mmCIF file of C-alpha atoms in Angstrom:
data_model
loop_
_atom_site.group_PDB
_atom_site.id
_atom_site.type_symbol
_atom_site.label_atom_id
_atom_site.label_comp_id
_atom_site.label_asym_id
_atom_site.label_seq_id
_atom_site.Cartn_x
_atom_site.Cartn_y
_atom_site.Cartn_z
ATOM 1 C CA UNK A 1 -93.794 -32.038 25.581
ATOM 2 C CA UNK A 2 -94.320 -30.641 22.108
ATOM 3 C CA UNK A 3 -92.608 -27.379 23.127
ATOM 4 C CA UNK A 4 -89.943 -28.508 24.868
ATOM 5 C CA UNK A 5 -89.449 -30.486 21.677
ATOM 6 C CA UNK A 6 -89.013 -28.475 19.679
ATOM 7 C CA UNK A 7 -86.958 -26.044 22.209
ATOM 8 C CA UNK A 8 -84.428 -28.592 22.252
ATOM 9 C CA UNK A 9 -84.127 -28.604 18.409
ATOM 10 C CA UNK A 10 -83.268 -24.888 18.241
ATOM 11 C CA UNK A 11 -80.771 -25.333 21.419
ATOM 12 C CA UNK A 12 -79.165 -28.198 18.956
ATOM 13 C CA UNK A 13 -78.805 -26.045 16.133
ATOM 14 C CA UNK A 14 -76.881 -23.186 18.451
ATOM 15 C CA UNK A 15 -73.272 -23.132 17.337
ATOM 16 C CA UNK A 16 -70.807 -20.023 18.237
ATOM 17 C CA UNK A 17 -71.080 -18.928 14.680
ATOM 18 C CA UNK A 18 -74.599 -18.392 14.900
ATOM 19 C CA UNK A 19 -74.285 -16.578 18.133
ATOM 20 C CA UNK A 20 -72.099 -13.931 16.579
ATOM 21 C CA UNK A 21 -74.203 -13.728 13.577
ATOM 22 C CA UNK A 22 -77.393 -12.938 15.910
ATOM 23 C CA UNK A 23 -75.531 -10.286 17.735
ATOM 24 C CA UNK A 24 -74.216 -8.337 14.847
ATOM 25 C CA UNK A 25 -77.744 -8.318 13.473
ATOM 26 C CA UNK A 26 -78.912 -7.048 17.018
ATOM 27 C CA UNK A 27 -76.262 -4.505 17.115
ATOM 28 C CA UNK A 28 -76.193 -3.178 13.419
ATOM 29 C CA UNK A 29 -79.700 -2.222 13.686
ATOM 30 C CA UNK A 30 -79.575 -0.439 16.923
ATOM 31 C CA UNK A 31 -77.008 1.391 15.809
ATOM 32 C CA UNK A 32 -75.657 0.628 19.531
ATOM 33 C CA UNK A 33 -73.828 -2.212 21.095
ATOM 34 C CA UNK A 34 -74.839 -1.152 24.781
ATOM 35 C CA UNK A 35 -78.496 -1.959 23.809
ATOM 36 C CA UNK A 36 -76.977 -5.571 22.979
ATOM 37 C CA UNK A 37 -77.780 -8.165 26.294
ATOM 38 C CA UNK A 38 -77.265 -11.666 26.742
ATOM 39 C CA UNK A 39 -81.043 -11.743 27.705
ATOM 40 C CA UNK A 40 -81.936 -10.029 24.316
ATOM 41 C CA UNK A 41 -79.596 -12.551 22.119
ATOM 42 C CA UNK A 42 -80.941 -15.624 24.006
ATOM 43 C CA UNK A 43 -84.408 -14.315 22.899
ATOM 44 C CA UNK A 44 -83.787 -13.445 19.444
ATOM 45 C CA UNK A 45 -82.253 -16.839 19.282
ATOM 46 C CA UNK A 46 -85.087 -18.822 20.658
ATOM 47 C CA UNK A 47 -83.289 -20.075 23.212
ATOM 48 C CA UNK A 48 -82.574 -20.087 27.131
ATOM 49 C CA UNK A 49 -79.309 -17.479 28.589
ATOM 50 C CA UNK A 50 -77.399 -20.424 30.050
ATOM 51 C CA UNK A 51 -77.464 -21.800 26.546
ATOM 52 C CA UNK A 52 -75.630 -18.802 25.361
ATOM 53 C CA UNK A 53 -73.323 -19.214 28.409
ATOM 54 C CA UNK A 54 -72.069 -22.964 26.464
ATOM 55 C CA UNK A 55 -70.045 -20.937 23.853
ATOM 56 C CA UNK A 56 -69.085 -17.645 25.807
ATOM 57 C CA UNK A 57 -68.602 -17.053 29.126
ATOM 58 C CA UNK A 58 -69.804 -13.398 29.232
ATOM 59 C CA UNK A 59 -70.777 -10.595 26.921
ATOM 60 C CA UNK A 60 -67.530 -9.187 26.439
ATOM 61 C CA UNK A 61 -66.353 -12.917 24.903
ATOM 62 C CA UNK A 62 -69.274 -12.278 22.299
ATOM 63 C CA UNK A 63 -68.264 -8.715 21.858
ATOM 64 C CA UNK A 64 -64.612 -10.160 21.301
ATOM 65 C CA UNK A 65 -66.055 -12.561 18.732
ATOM 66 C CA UNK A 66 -67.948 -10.173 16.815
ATOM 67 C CA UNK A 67 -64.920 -7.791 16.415
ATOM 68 C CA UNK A 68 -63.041 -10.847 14.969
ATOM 69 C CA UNK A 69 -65.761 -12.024 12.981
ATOM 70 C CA UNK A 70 -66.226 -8.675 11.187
ATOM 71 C CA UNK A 71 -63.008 -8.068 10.715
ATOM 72 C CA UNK A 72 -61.931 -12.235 9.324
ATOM 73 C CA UNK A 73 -64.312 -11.732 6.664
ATOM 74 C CA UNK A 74 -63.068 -8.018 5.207
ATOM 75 C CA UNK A 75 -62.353 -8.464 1.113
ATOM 76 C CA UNK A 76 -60.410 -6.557 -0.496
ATOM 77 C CA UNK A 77 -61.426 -6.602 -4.522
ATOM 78 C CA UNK A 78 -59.673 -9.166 -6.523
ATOM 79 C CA UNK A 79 -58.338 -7.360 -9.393
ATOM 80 C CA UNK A 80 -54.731 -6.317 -8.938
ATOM 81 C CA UNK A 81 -53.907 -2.648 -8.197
ATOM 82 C CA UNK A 82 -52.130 -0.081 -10.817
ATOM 83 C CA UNK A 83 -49.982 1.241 -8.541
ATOM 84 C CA UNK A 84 -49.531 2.514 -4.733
ATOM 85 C CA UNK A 85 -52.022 4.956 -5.383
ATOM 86 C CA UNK A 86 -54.568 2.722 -6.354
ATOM 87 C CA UNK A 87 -54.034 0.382 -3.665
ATOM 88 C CA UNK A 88 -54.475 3.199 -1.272
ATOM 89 C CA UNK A 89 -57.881 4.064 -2.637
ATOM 90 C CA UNK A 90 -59.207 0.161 -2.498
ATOM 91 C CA UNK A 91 -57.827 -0.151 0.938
ATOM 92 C CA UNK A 92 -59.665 3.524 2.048
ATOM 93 C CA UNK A 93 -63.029 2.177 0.535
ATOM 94 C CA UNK A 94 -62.771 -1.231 1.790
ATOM 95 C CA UNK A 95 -62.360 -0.196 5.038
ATOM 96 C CA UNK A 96 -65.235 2.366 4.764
ATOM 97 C CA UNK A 97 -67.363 -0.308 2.941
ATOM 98 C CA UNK A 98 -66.534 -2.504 6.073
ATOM 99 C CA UNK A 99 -67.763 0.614 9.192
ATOM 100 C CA UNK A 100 -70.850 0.779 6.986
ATOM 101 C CA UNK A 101 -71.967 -2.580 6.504
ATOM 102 C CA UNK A 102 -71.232 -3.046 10.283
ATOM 103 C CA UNK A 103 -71.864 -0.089 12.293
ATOM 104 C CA UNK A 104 -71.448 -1.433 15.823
ATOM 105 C CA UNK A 105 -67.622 -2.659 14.798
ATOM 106 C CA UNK A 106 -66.836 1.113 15.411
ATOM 107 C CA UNK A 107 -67.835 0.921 18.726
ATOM 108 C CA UNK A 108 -65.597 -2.637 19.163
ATOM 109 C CA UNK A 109 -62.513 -1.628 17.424
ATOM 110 C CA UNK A 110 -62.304 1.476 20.191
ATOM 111 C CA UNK A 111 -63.289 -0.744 23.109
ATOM 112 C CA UNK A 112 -61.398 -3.637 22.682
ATOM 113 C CA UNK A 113 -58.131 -5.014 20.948
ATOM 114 C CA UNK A 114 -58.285 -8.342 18.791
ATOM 115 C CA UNK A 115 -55.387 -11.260 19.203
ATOM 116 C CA UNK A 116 -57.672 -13.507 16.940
ATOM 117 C CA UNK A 117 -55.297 -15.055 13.936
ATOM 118 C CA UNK A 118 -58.567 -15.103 11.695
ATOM 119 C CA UNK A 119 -59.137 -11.152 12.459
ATOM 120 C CA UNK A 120 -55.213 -10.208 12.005
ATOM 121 C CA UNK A 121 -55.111 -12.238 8.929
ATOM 122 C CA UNK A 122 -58.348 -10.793 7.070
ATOM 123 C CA UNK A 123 -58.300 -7.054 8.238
ATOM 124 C CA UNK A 124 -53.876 -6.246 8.918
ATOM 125 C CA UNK A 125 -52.251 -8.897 7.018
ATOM 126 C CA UNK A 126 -53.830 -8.863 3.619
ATOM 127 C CA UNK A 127 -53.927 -5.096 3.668
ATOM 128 C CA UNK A 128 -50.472 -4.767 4.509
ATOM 129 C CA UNK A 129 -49.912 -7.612 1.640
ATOM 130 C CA UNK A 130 -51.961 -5.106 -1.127
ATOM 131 C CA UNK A 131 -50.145 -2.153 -0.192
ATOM 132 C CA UNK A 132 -46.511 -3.753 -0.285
ATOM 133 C CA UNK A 133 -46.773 -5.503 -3.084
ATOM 134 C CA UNK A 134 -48.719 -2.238 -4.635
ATOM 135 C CA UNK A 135 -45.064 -0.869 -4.266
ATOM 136 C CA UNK A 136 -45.103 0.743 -0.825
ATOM 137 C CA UNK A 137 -42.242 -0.358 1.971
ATOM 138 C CA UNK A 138 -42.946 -1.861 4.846
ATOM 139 C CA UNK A 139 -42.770 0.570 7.674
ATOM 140 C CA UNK A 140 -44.729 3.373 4.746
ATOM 141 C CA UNK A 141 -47.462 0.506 4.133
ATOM 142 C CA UNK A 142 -47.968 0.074 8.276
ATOM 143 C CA UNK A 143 -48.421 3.771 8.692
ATOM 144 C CA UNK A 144 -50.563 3.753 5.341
ATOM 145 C CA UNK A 145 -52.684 1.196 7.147
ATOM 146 C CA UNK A 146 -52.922 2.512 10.362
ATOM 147 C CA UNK A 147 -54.182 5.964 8.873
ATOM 148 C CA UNK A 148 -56.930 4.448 6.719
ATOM 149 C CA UNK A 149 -58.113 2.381 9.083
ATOM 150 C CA UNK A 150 -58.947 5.368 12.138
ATOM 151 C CA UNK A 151 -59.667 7.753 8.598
ATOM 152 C CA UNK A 152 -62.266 5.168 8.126
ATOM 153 C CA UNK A 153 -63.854 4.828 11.925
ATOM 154 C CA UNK A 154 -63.768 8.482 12.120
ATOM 155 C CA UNK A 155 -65.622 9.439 9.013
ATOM 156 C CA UNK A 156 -68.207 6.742 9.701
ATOM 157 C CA UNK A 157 -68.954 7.463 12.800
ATOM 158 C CA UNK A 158 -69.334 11.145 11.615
ATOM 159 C CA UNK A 159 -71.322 10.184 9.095
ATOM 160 C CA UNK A 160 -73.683 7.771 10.270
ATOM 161 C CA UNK A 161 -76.118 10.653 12.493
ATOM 162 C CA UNK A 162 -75.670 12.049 9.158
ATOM 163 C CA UNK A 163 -77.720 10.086 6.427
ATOM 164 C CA UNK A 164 -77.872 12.854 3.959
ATOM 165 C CA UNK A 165 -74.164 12.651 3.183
ATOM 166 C CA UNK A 166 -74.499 8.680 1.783
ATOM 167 C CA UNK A 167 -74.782 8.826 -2.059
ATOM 168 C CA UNK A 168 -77.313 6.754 -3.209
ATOM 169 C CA UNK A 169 -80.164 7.597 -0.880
ATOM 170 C CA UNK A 170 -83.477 8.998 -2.384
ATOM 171 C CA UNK A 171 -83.873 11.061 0.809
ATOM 172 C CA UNK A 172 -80.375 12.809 0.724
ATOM 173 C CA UNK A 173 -80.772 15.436 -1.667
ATOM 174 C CA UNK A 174 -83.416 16.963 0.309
ATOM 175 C CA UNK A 175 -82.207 16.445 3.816
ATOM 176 C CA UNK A 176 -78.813 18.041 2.547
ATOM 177 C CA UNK A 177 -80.865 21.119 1.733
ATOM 178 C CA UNK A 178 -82.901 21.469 5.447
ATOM 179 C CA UNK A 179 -79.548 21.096 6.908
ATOM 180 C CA UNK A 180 -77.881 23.974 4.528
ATOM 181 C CA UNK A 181 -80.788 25.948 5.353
ATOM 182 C CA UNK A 182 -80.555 25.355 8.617
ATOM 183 C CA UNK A 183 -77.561 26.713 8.752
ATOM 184 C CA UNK A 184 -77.648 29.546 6.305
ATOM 185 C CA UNK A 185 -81.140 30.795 8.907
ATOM 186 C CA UNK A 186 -78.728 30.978 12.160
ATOM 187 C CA UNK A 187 -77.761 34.298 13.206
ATOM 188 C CA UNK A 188 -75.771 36.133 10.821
ATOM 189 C CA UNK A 189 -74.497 38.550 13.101
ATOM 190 C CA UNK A 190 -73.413 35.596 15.336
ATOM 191 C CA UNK A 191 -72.749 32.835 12.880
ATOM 192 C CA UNK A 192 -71.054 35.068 10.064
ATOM 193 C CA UNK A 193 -68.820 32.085 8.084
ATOM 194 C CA UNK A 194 -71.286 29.186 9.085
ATOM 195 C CA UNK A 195 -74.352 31.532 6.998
ATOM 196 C CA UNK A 196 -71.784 31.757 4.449
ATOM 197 C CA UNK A 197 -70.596 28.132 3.695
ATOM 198 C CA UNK A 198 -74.141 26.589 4.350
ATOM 199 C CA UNK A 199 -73.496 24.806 1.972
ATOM 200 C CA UNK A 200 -70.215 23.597 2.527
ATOM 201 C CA UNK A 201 -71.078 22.535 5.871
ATOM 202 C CA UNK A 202 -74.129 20.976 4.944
ATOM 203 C CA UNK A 203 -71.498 18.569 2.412
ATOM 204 C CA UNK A 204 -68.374 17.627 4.982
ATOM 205 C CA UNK A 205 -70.102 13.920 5.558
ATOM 206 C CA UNK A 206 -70.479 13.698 2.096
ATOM 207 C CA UNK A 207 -68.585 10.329 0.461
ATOM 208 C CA UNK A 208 -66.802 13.506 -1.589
ATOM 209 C CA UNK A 209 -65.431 14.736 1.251
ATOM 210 C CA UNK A 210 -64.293 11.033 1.931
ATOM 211 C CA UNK A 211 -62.657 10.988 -1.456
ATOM 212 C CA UNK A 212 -61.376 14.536 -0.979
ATOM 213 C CA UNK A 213 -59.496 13.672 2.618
ATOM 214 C CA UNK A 214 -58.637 10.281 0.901
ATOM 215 C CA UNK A 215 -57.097 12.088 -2.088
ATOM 216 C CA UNK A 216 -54.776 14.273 -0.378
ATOM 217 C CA UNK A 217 -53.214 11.597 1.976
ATOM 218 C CA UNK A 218 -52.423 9.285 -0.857
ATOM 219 C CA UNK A 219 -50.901 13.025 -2.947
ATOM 220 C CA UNK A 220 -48.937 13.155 0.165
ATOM 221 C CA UNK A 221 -48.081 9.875 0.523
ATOM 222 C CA UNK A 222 -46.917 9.204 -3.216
ATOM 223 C CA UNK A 223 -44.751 12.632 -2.725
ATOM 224 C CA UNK A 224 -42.904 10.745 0.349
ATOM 225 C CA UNK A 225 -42.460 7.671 -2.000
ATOM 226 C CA UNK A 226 -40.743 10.229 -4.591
ATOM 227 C CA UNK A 227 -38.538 11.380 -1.902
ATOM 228 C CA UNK A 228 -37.115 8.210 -0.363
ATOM 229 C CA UNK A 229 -36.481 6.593 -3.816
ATOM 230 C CA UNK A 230 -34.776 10.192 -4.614
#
């Protein structure tokens, strides 16, 4: 009686919110969103499947709401941007910021497609708002969004099987080196320019080479703005 007691407390406390919360924890630290089950959610949560089953009606509805919970609660900084180049650069790193705090959302956002007002409102509309009133047009701002945002999902997910390229990390300085000797031991013969830009290799997930591609689309994008006010 005890148990079932206290069973039914947790099963009060469920809510959808807590639901998503639970499977973004599950997900993040796999690393994997396939290794996410209803069966493993309901146990993490301490409760029964069918109670899951009250809030979403399959796994792909959870999936759904995780992609629009992630994305709802994006932030852009607060202080106001110099200029269009500036607002490119919070926008690049704010989306960046947003693959690595949730690595599963990279799986979602090329899965599935979000309608949800909260998701279009935190992630789409209040980027497109920085960049416009940064001083980019309209239709420049969309495309400006719509390149940071796959830049973003692609250099994450390149990154991620690729730790030492984080800054920060005590362990990245030394992995970078195995890797950069790894490569500078292959075949020379065989392997002539990866022996010879070890090193260079070894640095392409690198959050330099982040700010490097980052760089040179907002250069190109601030010579376009030149042009059309021209």
């Amino acid at each position: 009686m005890a148990r079932e007691s206290r069973r039914s407390g947790r099963e009060t406390a469920l809510s959808a919110d807590r639901i998503i919360e639970a499977a973004l924890r599950i997900s993040d630290a796999e690393g994997d969103i396939d290794r996410l089950t209803v069966r493993r959610l309901a146990a993490d949560l301490g409760v029964g499947t069918m109670s899951l089953y009250s809030y979403f009606r399959s796994k792909d509805e959870i999936l759904d709401g995780m992609a629009d919970h992630v994305l709802g609660r994006m932030r852009l900084p607060p202080e106001p941007d110099a200029g269009p180049a500036d607002a490119l650069r919070t926008v690049g790193h704010a989306f960046l910021a947003l693959m690595r705090e949730h690595p599963s959302v990279m799986r979602l956002f090329a899965t599935r497609v979000t309608s949800s007002r909260a998701a279009l409102r935190g992630a789409m509309e209040a980027v497109l708002a920085r960049l416009v009133d940064a001083g980019i047009p309209g239709p420049q701002a969309a495309r400006c969004y719509g390149f940071l945002l796959t830049y973003a999902i692609g250099f994450a997910s390149y990154q991620k099987p690729r730790p030492w390229g984080r800054s920060g990390r005590a362990a990245s300085a030394e992995e970078r080196r195995q890797r950069t000797h790894f490569y500078a031991a292959l075949p020379i013969d065989e392997f002539p320019h990866v022996v010879e830009l070890a090193g260079d290799i070894s640095d392409l997930p690198s959050d330099e080479q982040f700010d490097a591609g980052l760089e040179a689309y907002i250069d190109g994008t601030l010579r376009t703005l030149q042009h059309v006010r021209a």
